[in-house]
C-alpha positions in Angstrom: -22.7 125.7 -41.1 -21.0 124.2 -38.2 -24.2 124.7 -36.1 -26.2 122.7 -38.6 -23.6 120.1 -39.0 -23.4 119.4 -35.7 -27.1 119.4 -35.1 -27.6 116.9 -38.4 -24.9 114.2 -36.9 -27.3 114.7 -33.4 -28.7 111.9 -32.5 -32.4 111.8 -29.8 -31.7 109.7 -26.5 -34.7 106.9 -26.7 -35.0 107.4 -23.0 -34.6 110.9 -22.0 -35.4 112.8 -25.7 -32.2 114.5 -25.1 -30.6 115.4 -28.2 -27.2 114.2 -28.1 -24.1 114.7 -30.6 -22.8 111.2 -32.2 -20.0 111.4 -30.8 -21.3 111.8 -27.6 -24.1 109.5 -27.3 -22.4 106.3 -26.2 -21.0 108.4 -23.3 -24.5 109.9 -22.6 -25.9 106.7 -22.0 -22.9 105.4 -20.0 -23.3 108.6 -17.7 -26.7 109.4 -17.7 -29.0 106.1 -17.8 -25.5 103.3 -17.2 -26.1 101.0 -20.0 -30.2 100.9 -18.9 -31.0 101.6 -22.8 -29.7 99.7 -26.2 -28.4 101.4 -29.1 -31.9 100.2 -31.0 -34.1 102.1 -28.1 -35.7 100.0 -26.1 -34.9 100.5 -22.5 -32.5 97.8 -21.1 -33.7 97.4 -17.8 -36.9 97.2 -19.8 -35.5 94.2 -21.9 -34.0 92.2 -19.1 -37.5 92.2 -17.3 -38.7 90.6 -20.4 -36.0 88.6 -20.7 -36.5 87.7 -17.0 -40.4 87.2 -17.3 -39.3 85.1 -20.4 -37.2 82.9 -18.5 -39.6 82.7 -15.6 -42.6 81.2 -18.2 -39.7 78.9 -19.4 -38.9 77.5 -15.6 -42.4 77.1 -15.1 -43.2 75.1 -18.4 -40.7 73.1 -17.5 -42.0 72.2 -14.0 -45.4 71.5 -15.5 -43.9 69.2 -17.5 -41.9 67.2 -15.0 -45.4 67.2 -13.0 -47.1 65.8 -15.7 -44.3 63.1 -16.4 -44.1 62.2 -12.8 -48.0 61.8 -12.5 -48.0 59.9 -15.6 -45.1 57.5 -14.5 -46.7 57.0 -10.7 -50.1 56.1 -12.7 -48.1 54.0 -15.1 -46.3 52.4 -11.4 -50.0 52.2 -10.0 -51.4 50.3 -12.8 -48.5 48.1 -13.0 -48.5 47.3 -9.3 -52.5 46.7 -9.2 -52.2 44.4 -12.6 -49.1 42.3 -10.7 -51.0 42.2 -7.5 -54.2 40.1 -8.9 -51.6 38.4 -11.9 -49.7 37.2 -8.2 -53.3 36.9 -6.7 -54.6 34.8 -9.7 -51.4 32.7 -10.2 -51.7 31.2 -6.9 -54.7 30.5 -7.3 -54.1 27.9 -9.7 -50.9 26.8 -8.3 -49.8 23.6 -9.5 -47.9 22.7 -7.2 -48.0 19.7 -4.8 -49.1 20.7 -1.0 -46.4 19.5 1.5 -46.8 16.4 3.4 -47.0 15.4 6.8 -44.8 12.8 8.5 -45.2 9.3 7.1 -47.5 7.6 9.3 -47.4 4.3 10.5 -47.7 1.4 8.8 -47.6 -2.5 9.0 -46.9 -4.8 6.0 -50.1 -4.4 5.0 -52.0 -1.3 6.6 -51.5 2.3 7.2 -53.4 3.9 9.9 -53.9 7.7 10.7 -54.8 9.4 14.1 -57.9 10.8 13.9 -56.7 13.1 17.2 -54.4 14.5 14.1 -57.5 15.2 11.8 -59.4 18.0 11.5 -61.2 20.3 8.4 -58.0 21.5 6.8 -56.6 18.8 4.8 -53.6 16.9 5.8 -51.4 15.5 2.8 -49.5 12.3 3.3 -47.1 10.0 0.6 -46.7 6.3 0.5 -43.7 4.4 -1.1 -44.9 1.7 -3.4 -41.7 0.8 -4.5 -40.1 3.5 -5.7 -43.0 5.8 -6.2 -44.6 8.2 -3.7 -48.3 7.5 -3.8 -49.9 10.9 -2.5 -53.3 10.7 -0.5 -54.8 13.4 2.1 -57.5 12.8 4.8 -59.8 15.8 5.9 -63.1 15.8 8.3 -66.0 17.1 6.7 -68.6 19.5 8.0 -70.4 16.0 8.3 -67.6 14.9 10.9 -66.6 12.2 8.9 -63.2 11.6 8.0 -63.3 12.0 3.9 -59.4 10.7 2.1 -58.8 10.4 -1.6 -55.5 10.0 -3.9 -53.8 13.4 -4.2 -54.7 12.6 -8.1 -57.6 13.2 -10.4 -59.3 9.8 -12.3 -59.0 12.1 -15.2 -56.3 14.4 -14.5 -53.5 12.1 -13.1 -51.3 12.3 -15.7 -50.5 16.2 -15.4 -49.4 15.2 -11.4 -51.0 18.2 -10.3 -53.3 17.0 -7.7 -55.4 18.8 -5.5 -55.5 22.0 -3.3 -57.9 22.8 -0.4 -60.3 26.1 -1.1 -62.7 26.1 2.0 -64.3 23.3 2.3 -63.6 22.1 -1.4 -60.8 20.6 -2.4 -60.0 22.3 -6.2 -58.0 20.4 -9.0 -55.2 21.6 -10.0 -55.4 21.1 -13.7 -58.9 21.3 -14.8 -60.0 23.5 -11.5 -63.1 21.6 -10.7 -63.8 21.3 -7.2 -65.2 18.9 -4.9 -67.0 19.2 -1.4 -64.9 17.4 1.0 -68.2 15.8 2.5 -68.5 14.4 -1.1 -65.2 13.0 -1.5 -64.5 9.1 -0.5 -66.5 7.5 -2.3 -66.3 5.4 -6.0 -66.4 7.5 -9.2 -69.8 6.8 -10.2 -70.4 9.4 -13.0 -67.1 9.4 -14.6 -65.0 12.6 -15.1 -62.5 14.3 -13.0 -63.0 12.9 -9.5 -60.0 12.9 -6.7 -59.5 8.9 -6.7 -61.3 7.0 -4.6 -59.2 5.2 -1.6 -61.1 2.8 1.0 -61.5 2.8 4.5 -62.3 2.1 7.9 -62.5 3.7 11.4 -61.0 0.8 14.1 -61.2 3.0 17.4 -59.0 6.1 17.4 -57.6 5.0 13.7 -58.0 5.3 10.4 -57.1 2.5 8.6 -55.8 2.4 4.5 -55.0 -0.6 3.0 -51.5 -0.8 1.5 -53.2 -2.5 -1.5 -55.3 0.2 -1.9 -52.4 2.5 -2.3 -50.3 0.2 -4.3 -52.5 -0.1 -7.1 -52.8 3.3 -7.8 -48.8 3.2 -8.4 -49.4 4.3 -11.5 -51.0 7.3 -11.5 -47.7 9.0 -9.7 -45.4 7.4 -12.2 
């Protein structure tokens, strides 16, 4: 009776097959395997390489996702730079703003000259003060050789006081963006429209003389 007792309240090791008394088991597996099975079987060593696989496939989602996220925020950067680089590129184009002026050049009561030494294709922008208000002009030689000047002002466009930039050999409107050959420009408005004002001249020697008057009455344009 004791045999069978004792052989009923047995219990099978999961890892050996030994048949080990209950009371004995938890020992048995200290001794014998050192904790490397649970009481539900399954080898323990056994379950902390899965556990470790586990948490090696968990690290490496991970990392595939920060890879992801980083290429998608560089390709979010990229785009962002490339769409700021031609907004910057496409912004100065169609600046507004006034070119800077040379030195005023000199000037009796009733004429302005310019150097033509001083002259060449890239247009120079100058100001004269008709009482109170800077009249712009600029001067430019032409692929012709000729010196071409006109108000910094549009006959259509004056009244945004944007003026005019140089683009090669055009000079562009600021406002309306119509451009104008500098070989072209100097001369009355004959067709109407945008057209950089016309200012009258002549060559006396080394000199390019302006009119005061010429200036002065386009006062109002720059007011």
């Amino acid at each position: 009776m004791s045999g069978k007792k004792e052989r009923g309240e047995s219990k099978v090791c999961p890892v050996c097959n030994a048949r080990i008394s209950r009371s004995r088991y938890a020992g048995h597996m200290r001794r014998v395997h050192g904790d490397g099975a649970n009481e539900g079987g399954q080898p323990r060593a056994e379950g902390a390489q899965k556990g470790k696989r586990a948490e090696r496939r968990k690290a490496e989602l991970a990392r595939k996702r920060r890879s992801r996220s980083i290429t998608v925020v560089a390709s979010a950067l990229f785009v962002l730079a490339v769409g700021g680089g031609i907004y910057l590129a496409t912004d100065n184009d169609q600046s507004s703003g006034p070119e800077p002026v040379q030195p005023p050049p000199p000037q009796t009561q009733t004429t302005v000259t310019l150097g033509l030494s001083a002259l060449g294709d890239s247009a120079q922008f100058y100001t004269y003060n008709a009482n109170g208000v800077n009249v712009r002009y600029f001067a430019a030689v032409g692929s012709d050789g000729n010196v071409h000047v006109a108000l910094d002002a549009c006959d259509v466009c004056y009244s945004e006081k944007k003026g005019y930039r140089q683009v090669g050999g055009v000079m562009k409107c600021n406002n309306c963006g119509k451009e104008f050959a500098i070989v072209s420009i100097g001369t009355e408005n004959l067709t109407g429209g945008c057209w950089p004002s016309f200012v009258p001249i002549s060559i006396d020697g080394s000199e390019v003389v302006i009119q005061i008057s010429s200036l002065s009455g386009k006062r109002f344009m720059f007011q």
